[in-house]
C-alpha positions as a printed Julia matrix, in Angstrom:
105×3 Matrix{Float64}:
 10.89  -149.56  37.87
  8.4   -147.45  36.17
 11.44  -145.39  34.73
 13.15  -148.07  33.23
 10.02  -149.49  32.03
  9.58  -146.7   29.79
 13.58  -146.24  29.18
 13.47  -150.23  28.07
 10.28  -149.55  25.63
 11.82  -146.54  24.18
 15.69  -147.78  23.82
 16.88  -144.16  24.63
 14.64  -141.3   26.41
 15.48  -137.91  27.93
 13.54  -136.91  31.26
 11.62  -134.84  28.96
 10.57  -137.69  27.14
 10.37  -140.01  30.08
  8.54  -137.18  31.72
  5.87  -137.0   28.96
  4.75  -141.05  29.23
  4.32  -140.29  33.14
  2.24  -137.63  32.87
 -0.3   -139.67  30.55
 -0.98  -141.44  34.07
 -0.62  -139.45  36.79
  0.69  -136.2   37.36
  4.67  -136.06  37.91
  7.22  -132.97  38.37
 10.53  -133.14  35.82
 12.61  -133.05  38.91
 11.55  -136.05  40.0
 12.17  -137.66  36.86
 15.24  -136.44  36.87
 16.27  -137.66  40.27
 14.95  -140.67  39.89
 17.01  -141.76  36.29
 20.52  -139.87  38.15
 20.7   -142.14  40.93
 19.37  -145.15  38.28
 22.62  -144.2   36.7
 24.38  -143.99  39.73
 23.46  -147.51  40.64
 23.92  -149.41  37.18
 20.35  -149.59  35.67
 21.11  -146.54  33.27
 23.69  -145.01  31.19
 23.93  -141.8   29.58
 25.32  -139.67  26.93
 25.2   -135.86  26.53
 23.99  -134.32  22.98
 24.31  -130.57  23.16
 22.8   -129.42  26.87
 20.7   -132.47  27.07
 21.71  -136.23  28.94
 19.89  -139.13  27.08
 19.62  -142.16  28.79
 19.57  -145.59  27.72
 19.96  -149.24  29.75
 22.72  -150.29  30.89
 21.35  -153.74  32.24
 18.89  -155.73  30.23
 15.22  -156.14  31.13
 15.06  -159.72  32.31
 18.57  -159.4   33.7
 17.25  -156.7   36.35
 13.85  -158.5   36.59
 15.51  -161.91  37.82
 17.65  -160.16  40.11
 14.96  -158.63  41.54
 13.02  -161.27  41.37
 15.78  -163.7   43.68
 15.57  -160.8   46.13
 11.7   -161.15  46.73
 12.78  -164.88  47.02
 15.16  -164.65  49.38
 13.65  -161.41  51.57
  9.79  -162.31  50.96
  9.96  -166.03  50.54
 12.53  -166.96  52.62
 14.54  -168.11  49.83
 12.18  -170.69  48.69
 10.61  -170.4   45.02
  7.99  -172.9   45.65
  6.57  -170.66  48.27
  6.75  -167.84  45.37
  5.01  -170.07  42.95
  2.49  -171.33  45.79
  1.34  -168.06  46.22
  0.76  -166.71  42.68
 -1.39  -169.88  42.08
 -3.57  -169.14  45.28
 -4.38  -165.48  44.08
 -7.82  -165.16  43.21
 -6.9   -162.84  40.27
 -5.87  -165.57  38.33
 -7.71  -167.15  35.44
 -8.28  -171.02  35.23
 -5.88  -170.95  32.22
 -2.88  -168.71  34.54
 -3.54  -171.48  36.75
 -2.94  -173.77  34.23
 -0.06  -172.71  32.6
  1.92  -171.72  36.05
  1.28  -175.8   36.58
């Protein structure tokens, strides 16, 4: 997810590039980056095109369309497939500000 993250804010990114926001928060090899956004391609998130020697990367699914499928697998794995029991929980974290609270009500 962090990957994409960064792939999403920057609309196309290298590994190089992808590489570069990592490292402003913790230390990462290129290889990893690298693995990481080939099997992203491999399983939909990403796309690519090759300039020269270099692959540059861009989504190939949508932010909120990966974050509500994601999202209805925590629901059905974590949750046992109930929402309210998703939404019952966020509103019981402590973490929360009275106006979270609010607006999640």
């Amino acid at each position: 997810m962090e990957v994409l993250q960064h792939v999403w804010d920057l609309g196309s990114a290298t590994v190089a590039d992808v590489q570069e926001r990592i490292l402003k928060q913790r230390k990462v090899a290129y290889t990893t980056v690298m693995t990481v956004m080939k099997n992203l391609t491999e399983k939909g998130y990403l796309k690519y095109r090759k300039e020269g020697a270099t692959y540059v990367y861009s989504p190939a699914r949508q932010r909120g369309e990966v974050q509500q499928s994601l999202l209805s697998g925590v629901i059905q794995k974590v949750f046992n497939g109930s929402p309210l029991a998703l939404v019952q929980t966020l509103v019981r974290q402590e973490s929360l500000t009275d106006e979270e609270r609010a607006a999640i009500r």
